[in-house]
mmCIF file of C-alpha atoms and ligand atoms in Angstrom:
data_model
loop_
_atom_site.group_PDB
_atom_site.id
_atom_site.type_symbol
_atom_site.label_atom_id
_atom_site.label_comp_id
_atom_site.label_asym_id
_atom_site.label_seq_id
_atom_site.Cartn_x
_atom_site.Cartn_y
_atom_site.Cartn_z
ATOM 1 C CA MET A 1 26.525 5.143 -1.733
ATOM 2 C CA ILE A 2 23.890 7.622 -0.654
ATOM 3 C CA VAL A 3 20.587 7.301 -2.548
ATOM 4 C CA ILE A 4 17.315 9.164 -2.268
ATOM 5 C CA PHE A 5 13.938 7.823 -3.277
ATOM 6 C CA LEU A 6 11.472 10.342 -4.623
ATOM 7 C CA GLY A 7 7.867 9.702 -5.606
ATOM 8 C CA PRO A 8 4.284 10.249 -4.469
ATOM 9 C CA PRO A 9 2.652 8.128 -1.798
ATOM 10 C CA GLY A 10 1.979 4.706 -3.262
ATOM 11 C CA ALA A 11 4.704 4.987 -5.902
ATOM 12 C CA GLY A 12 6.365 1.786 -4.581
ATOM 13 C CA LYS A 13 9.200 3.287 -2.609
ATOM 14 C CA GLY A 14 8.782 0.844 0.307
ATOM 15 C CA THR A 15 8.658 -2.192 -1.960
ATOM 16 C CA GLN A 16 11.789 -1.207 -3.912
ATOM 17 C CA ALA A 17 13.606 -0.173 -0.763
ATOM 18 C CA GLY A 18 13.516 -3.726 0.510
ATOM 19 C CA HIS A 19 15.213 -4.890 -2.665
ATOM 20 C CA ILE A 20 17.959 -2.267 -2.474
ATOM 21 C CA VAL A 21 18.688 -3.015 1.138
ATOM 22 C CA LYS A 22 19.233 -6.681 0.267
ATOM 23 C CA ARG A 23 21.261 -6.157 -2.919
ATOM 24 C CA TYR A 24 23.538 -3.321 -1.851
ATOM 25 C CA GLY A 25 23.756 -3.926 1.897
ATOM 26 C CA ILE A 26 22.840 -0.382 2.871
ATOM 27 C CA PRO A 27 20.143 0.452 5.406
ATOM 28 C CA GLN A 28 16.829 2.034 4.499
ATOM 29 C CA LEU A 29 16.077 5.246 6.441
ATOM 30 C CA SER A 30 12.379 5.860 6.277
ATOM 31 C CA THR A 31 11.404 9.026 8.069
ATOM 32 C CA GLY A 32 7.769 7.818 8.014
ATOM 33 C CA ASP A 33 8.771 4.619 9.906
ATOM 34 C CA MET A 34 10.956 6.580 12.297
ATOM 35 C CA LEU A 35 8.162 9.013 13.072
ATOM 36 C CA ARG A 36 5.616 6.194 13.453
ATOM 37 C CA ALA A 37 7.978 4.542 15.937
ATOM 38 C CA ALA A 38 8.208 7.828 17.862
ATOM 39 C CA VAL A 39 4.420 8.092 17.887
ATOM 40 C CA ALA A 40 4.099 4.509 19.180
ATOM 41 C CA ALA A 41 6.709 5.111 21.895
ATOM 42 C CA LYS A 42 5.005 8.422 22.805
ATOM 43 C CA THR A 43 8.269 10.275 22.770
ATOM 44 C CA PRO A 44 8.039 14.159 22.821
ATOM 45 C CA VAL A 45 8.579 14.190 19.054
ATOM 46 C CA GLY A 46 5.950 11.483 18.582
ATOM 47 C CA VAL A 47 3.367 13.331 20.660
ATOM 48 C CA LYS A 48 3.901 16.449 18.546
ATOM 49 C CA ALA A 49 3.930 14.586 15.225
ATOM 50 C CA LYS A 50 0.836 12.345 15.657
ATOM 51 C CA ALA A 51 -1.943 14.837 14.723
ATOM 52 C CA ILE A 52 0.129 16.315 11.900
ATOM 53 C CA MET A 53 0.746 12.894 10.348
ATOM 54 C CA ASP A 54 -2.883 11.729 10.818
ATOM 55 C CA ALA A 55 -3.981 14.837 8.829
ATOM 56 C CA GLY A 56 -1.536 14.058 6.044
ATOM 57 C CA ASP A 57 0.491 17.184 6.683
ATOM 58 C CA LEU A 58 4.281 17.419 7.044
ATOM 59 C CA VAL A 59 6.154 17.409 10.341
ATOM 60 C CA SER A 60 8.496 20.404 10.668
ATOM 61 C CA ASP A 61 11.722 20.428 8.617
ATOM 62 C CA GLU A 62 13.799 20.894 11.735
ATOM 63 C CA ILE A 63 12.364 17.870 13.524
ATOM 64 C CA VAL A 64 12.864 15.378 10.610
ATOM 65 C CA ALA A 65 16.336 16.796 9.739
ATOM 66 C CA ALA A 66 17.419 16.285 13.350
ATOM 67 C CA ILE A 67 16.124 12.683 13.309
ATOM 68 C CA VAL A 68 17.960 11.934 10.113
ATOM 69 C CA GLU A 69 21.200 13.555 11.201
ATOM 70 C CA GLU A 70 21.244 11.509 14.391
ATOM 71 C CA ARG A 71 20.489 8.294 12.511
ATOM 72 C CA ILE A 72 23.170 8.659 9.831
ATOM 73 C CA GLU A 73 25.834 8.978 12.493
ATOM 74 C CA GLN A 74 25.297 5.321 13.369
ATOM 75 C CA ASP A 75 27.851 2.754 12.213
ATOM 76 C CA ASP A 76 25.605 0.900 9.821
ATOM 77 C CA CYS A 77 25.308 4.067 7.739
ATOM 78 C CA ALA A 78 29.076 4.225 7.087
ATOM 79 C CA PRO A 79 28.875 2.403 3.744
ATOM 80 C CA GLY A 80 25.898 4.489 2.717
ATOM 81 C CA PHE A 81 22.115 4.525 3.080
ATOM 82 C CA LEU A 82 18.857 4.853 1.214
ATOM 83 C CA LEU A 83 16.650 7.752 2.167
ATOM 84 C CA ASP A 84 12.910 7.020 1.831
ATOM 85 C CA GLY A 85 10.524 9.882 2.598
ATOM 86 C CA PHE A 86 13.270 12.449 3.180
ATOM 87 C CA PRO A 87 13.917 15.082 1.990
ATOM 88 C CA ARG A 88 10.308 16.064 1.328
ATOM 89 C CA THR A 89 10.728 19.820 0.969
ATOM 90 C CA VAL A 90 13.391 22.002 -0.664
ATOM 91 C CA PRO A 91 14.510 23.354 2.842
ATOM 92 C CA GLN A 92 14.927 19.692 3.923
ATOM 93 C CA ALA A 93 17.072 19.028 0.854
ATOM 94 C CA GLU A 94 19.210 22.058 1.700
ATOM 95 C CA MET A 95 19.564 20.869 5.314
ATOM 96 C CA LEU A 96 20.620 17.421 4.085
ATOM 97 C CA ASP A 97 23.239 18.877 1.791
ATOM 98 C CA ALA A 98 24.600 20.910 4.723
ATOM 99 C CA ILE A 99 24.633 17.907 7.047
ATOM 100 C CA LEU A 100 26.441 15.751 4.460
ATOM 101 C CA THR A 101 28.944 18.469 3.451
ATOM 102 C CA LYS A 102 29.941 18.780 7.152
ATOM 103 C CA LYS A 103 30.711 15.057 7.139
ATOM 104 C CA GLY A 104 32.550 15.203 3.767
ATOM 105 C CA ARG A 105 29.814 13.162 2.044
ATOM 106 C CA ALA A 106 27.305 13.762 -0.714
ATOM 107 C CA VAL A 107 24.163 12.330 -2.308
ATOM 108 C CA ASP A 108 25.068 10.012 -5.195
ATOM 109 C CA ALA A 109 21.722 9.583 -6.902
ATOM 110 C CA VAL A 110 18.069 10.590 -6.607
ATOM 111 C CA ILE A 111 15.722 7.971 -8.038
ATOM 112 C CA GLU A 112 12.372 9.388 -9.049
ATOM 113 C CA LEU A 113 9.673 6.729 -9.309
ATOM 114 C CA LYS A 114 7.249 8.037 -11.891
ATOM 115 C CA VAL A 115 3.634 6.813 -11.683
ATOM 116 C CA ASP A 116 0.278 7.805 -13.095
ATOM 117 C CA GLU A 117 -1.701 9.627 -10.420
ATOM 118 C CA ALA A 118 -4.838 7.696 -11.463
ATOM 119 C CA ALA A 119 -3.176 4.463 -10.455
ATOM 120 C CA LEU A 120 -2.279 5.623 -6.989
ATOM 121 C CA LEU A 121 -5.766 5.477 -5.507
ATOM 122 C CA ASP A 122 -6.110 1.910 -6.740
ATOM 123 C CA ARG A 123 -2.802 0.992 -5.118
ATOM 124 C CA LEU A 124 -3.969 2.545 -1.854
ATOM 125 C CA ARG A 125 -7.229 0.597 -1.908
ATOM 126 C CA ASN A 126 -5.197 -2.567 -2.542
ATOM 127 C CA ARG A 127 -2.761 -1.842 0.255
ATOM 128 C CA ILE A 128 -5.596 -1.294 2.717
ATOM 129 C CA LYS A 129 -7.288 -4.551 1.617
ATOM 130 C CA GLU A 130 -4.035 -6.554 1.864
ATOM 131 C CA THR A 131 -3.164 -5.084 5.265
ATOM 132 C CA LYS A 132 -6.588 -6.057 6.625
ATOM 133 C CA ALA A 133 -6.308 -9.532 5.039
ATOM 134 C CA ARG A 134 -3.057 -10.051 6.953
ATOM 135 C CA GLY A 135 -4.907 -9.129 10.128
ATOM 136 C CA GLU A 136 -2.693 -6.049 10.595
ATOM 137 C CA GLU A 137 -3.787 -2.567 11.516
ATOM 138 C CA VAL A 138 -4.209 -0.089 8.676
ATOM 139 C CA ARG A 139 -2.046 3.054 9.020
ATOM 140 C CA ALA A 140 -3.972 5.992 10.474
ATOM 141 C CA ASP A 141 -3.188 8.040 7.335
ATOM 142 C CA ASP A 142 -4.099 5.283 4.891
ATOM 143 C CA ASN A 143 -7.629 6.369 4.012
ATOM 144 C CA GLU A 144 -8.888 8.024 0.857
ATOM 145 C CA GLU A 145 -9.417 11.495 2.395
ATOM 146 C CA THR A 146 -5.994 11.775 3.999
ATOM 147 C CA PHE A 147 -4.443 10.236 0.896
ATOM 148 C CA ALA A 148 -5.784 13.046 -1.263
ATOM 149 C CA LYS A 149 -4.183 15.484 1.159
ATOM 150 C CA ARG A 150 -0.867 13.618 1.081
ATOM 151 C CA LEU A 151 -0.928 13.701 -2.703
ATOM 152 C CA GLN A 152 -1.568 17.469 -2.651
ATOM 153 C CA VAL A 153 1.247 17.989 -0.151
ATOM 154 C CA TYR A 154 3.515 15.941 -2.512
ATOM 155 C CA ARG A 155 2.643 18.028 -5.501
ATOM 156 C CA GLU A 156 3.109 21.345 -3.709
ATOM 157 C CA GLN A 157 6.069 20.696 -1.407
ATOM 158 C CA THR A 158 7.916 17.618 -2.601
ATOM 159 C CA ALA A 159 7.714 17.785 -6.363
ATOM 160 C CA PRO A 160 9.977 20.961 -6.385
ATOM 161 C CA LEU A 161 12.783 18.605 -5.419
ATOM 162 C CA ILE A 162 12.737 17.263 -8.960
ATOM 163 C CA PRO A 163 14.156 20.443 -10.499
ATOM 164 C CA TYR A 164 16.398 20.897 -7.424
ATOM 165 C CA TYR A 165 18.166 17.550 -7.995
ATOM 166 C CA LYS A 166 18.009 17.876 -11.796
ATOM 167 C CA GLY A 167 20.030 21.069 -11.308
ATOM 168 C CA GLN A 168 22.581 19.077 -9.348
ATOM 169 C CA GLY A 169 22.742 16.466 -12.189
ATOM 170 C CA LYS A 170 21.620 13.738 -9.773
ATOM 171 C CA LEU A 171 18.098 12.973 -10.865
ATOM 172 C CA ARG A 172 17.403 9.519 -12.407
ATOM 173 C CA GLU A 173 13.864 8.731 -13.631
ATOM 174 C CA VAL A 174 12.391 5.234 -13.351
ATOM 175 C CA ASP A 175 9.040 4.161 -14.762
ATOM 176 C CA GLY A 176 7.150 3.048 -11.655
ATOM 177 C CA MET A 177 4.221 1.671 -13.703
ATOM 178 C CA GLN A 178 6.144 -1.439 -14.690
ATOM 179 C CA THR A 179 6.110 -4.722 -12.786
ATOM 180 C CA VAL A 180 7.911 -4.737 -9.438
ATOM 181 C CA GLU A 181 10.759 -6.817 -10.992
ATOM 182 C CA ALA A 182 11.192 -4.530 -13.948
ATOM 183 C CA VAL A 183 11.308 -1.456 -11.687
ATOM 184 C CA SER A 184 13.971 -3.205 -9.559
ATOM 185 C CA ALA A 185 15.975 -4.038 -12.652
ATOM 186 C CA ASP A 186 15.987 -0.398 -13.772
ATOM 187 C CA ILE A 187 17.065 0.739 -10.288
ATOM 188 C CA ASP A 188 19.838 -1.882 -10.250
ATOM 189 C CA ALA A 189 21.183 -0.654 -13.554
ATOM 190 C CA ILE A 190 21.469 2.889 -12.194
ATOM 191 C CA LEU A 191 22.993 1.896 -8.861
ATOM 192 C CA ASP A 192 25.395 -0.662 -10.372
ATOM 193 C CA ARG A 193 26.889 2.157 -12.432
ATOM 194 C CA ILE A 194 27.382 4.302 -9.315
ATOM 195 C CA GLN A 195 28.977 1.459 -7.306
ATOM 196 C CA GLY A 196 31.221 0.802 -10.269
HETATM 197 P P1 LIG B 201 4.166 7.792 2.333
HETATM 198 O O1 LIG B 201 3.375 6.517 2.340
HETATM 199 O O2 LIG B 201 3.356 8.957 1.816
HETATM 200 O O3 LIG B 201 5.472 7.665 1.669
HETATM 201 P P2 LIG B 201 5.553 8.093 4.855
HETATM 202 O O4 LIG B 201 5.414 6.828 5.630
HETATM 203 O O5 LIG B 201 6.859 8.405 4.259
HETATM 204 O O6 LIG B 201 4.337 8.234 3.797
HETATM 205 O O7 LIG B 201 5.226 9.305 5.890
HETATM 206 C C1 LIG B 201 3.993 9.391 6.591
HETATM 207 C C2 LIG B 201 3.840 10.746 7.217
HETATM 208 O O8 LIG B 201 4.959 11.030 8.097
HETATM 209 C C3 LIG B 201 3.771 11.942 6.219
HETATM 210 O O9 LIG B 201 2.539 12.183 5.713
HETATM 211 C C4 LIG B 201 4.282 13.069 7.150
HETATM 212 O O10 LIG B 201 3.280 13.520 8.017
HETATM 213 C C5 LIG B 201 5.347 12.397 8.021
HETATM 214 N N1 LIG B 201 6.669 12.499 7.415
HETATM 215 C C6 LIG B 201 7.450 11.516 6.915
HETATM 216 N N2 LIG B 201 8.634 11.975 6.456
HETATM 217 C C7 LIG B 201 8.567 13.313 6.589
HETATM 218 C C8 LIG B 201 9.443 14.383 6.235
HETATM 219 N N3 LIG B 201 10.641 14.146 5.631
HETATM 220 N N4 LIG B 201 9.059 15.662 6.540
HETATM 221 C C9 LIG B 201 7.935 15.887 7.107
HETATM 222 N N5 LIG B 201 7.044 14.984 7.477
HETATM 223 C C10 LIG B 201 7.345 13.678 7.185
#
């Protein structure tokens, strides 16, 4: 089962991903996490990506597609995987389709977490507060200024994926303004049908 999570920053993709990983036994492939690991390890990709990410811009399509292609070749991705943060542009979606076609695989469902934009800033402020309360370091791009930029990038570059996947008949909308449990239940209903 190959599933894509779509939604603006703060939509709850990370929270719901944890639930899916547990329930369906497929790994979560977060390009944001992979890129942050590359930054921390100071790999050539990480060195290139750091300033771009800190500014809230997108790393090049070729770089992220190569990272994802390498990752899905690993054994744990054989039963399927959940993509979180990828694809983020239409060219990335086309690259993903090409990569999967080569392997005789295809995306099963694209779950769009729909949220009110007005709620996103509150969620960000909460996330910053909670991260600090845990004594952890706040992400370099988790501040109000960069967040506004990330939201703009989402609207301009990522939202066009909605008609792209609607056209493929794969888009499934979920109301992300519900409680965490209710959102999970809606996602389960969609994925249970796919798993049959
Ligand atoms: P969010 O909290 O917005 O979902 P992520 O953790 O997914 O953020 O990503 C953080 C940053 O990493 C993005 O703002 C971008 O710079 C970079 N990034 C992650 N995934 C991609 C991608 N598929 N294409 C380009 N850049 C990406």
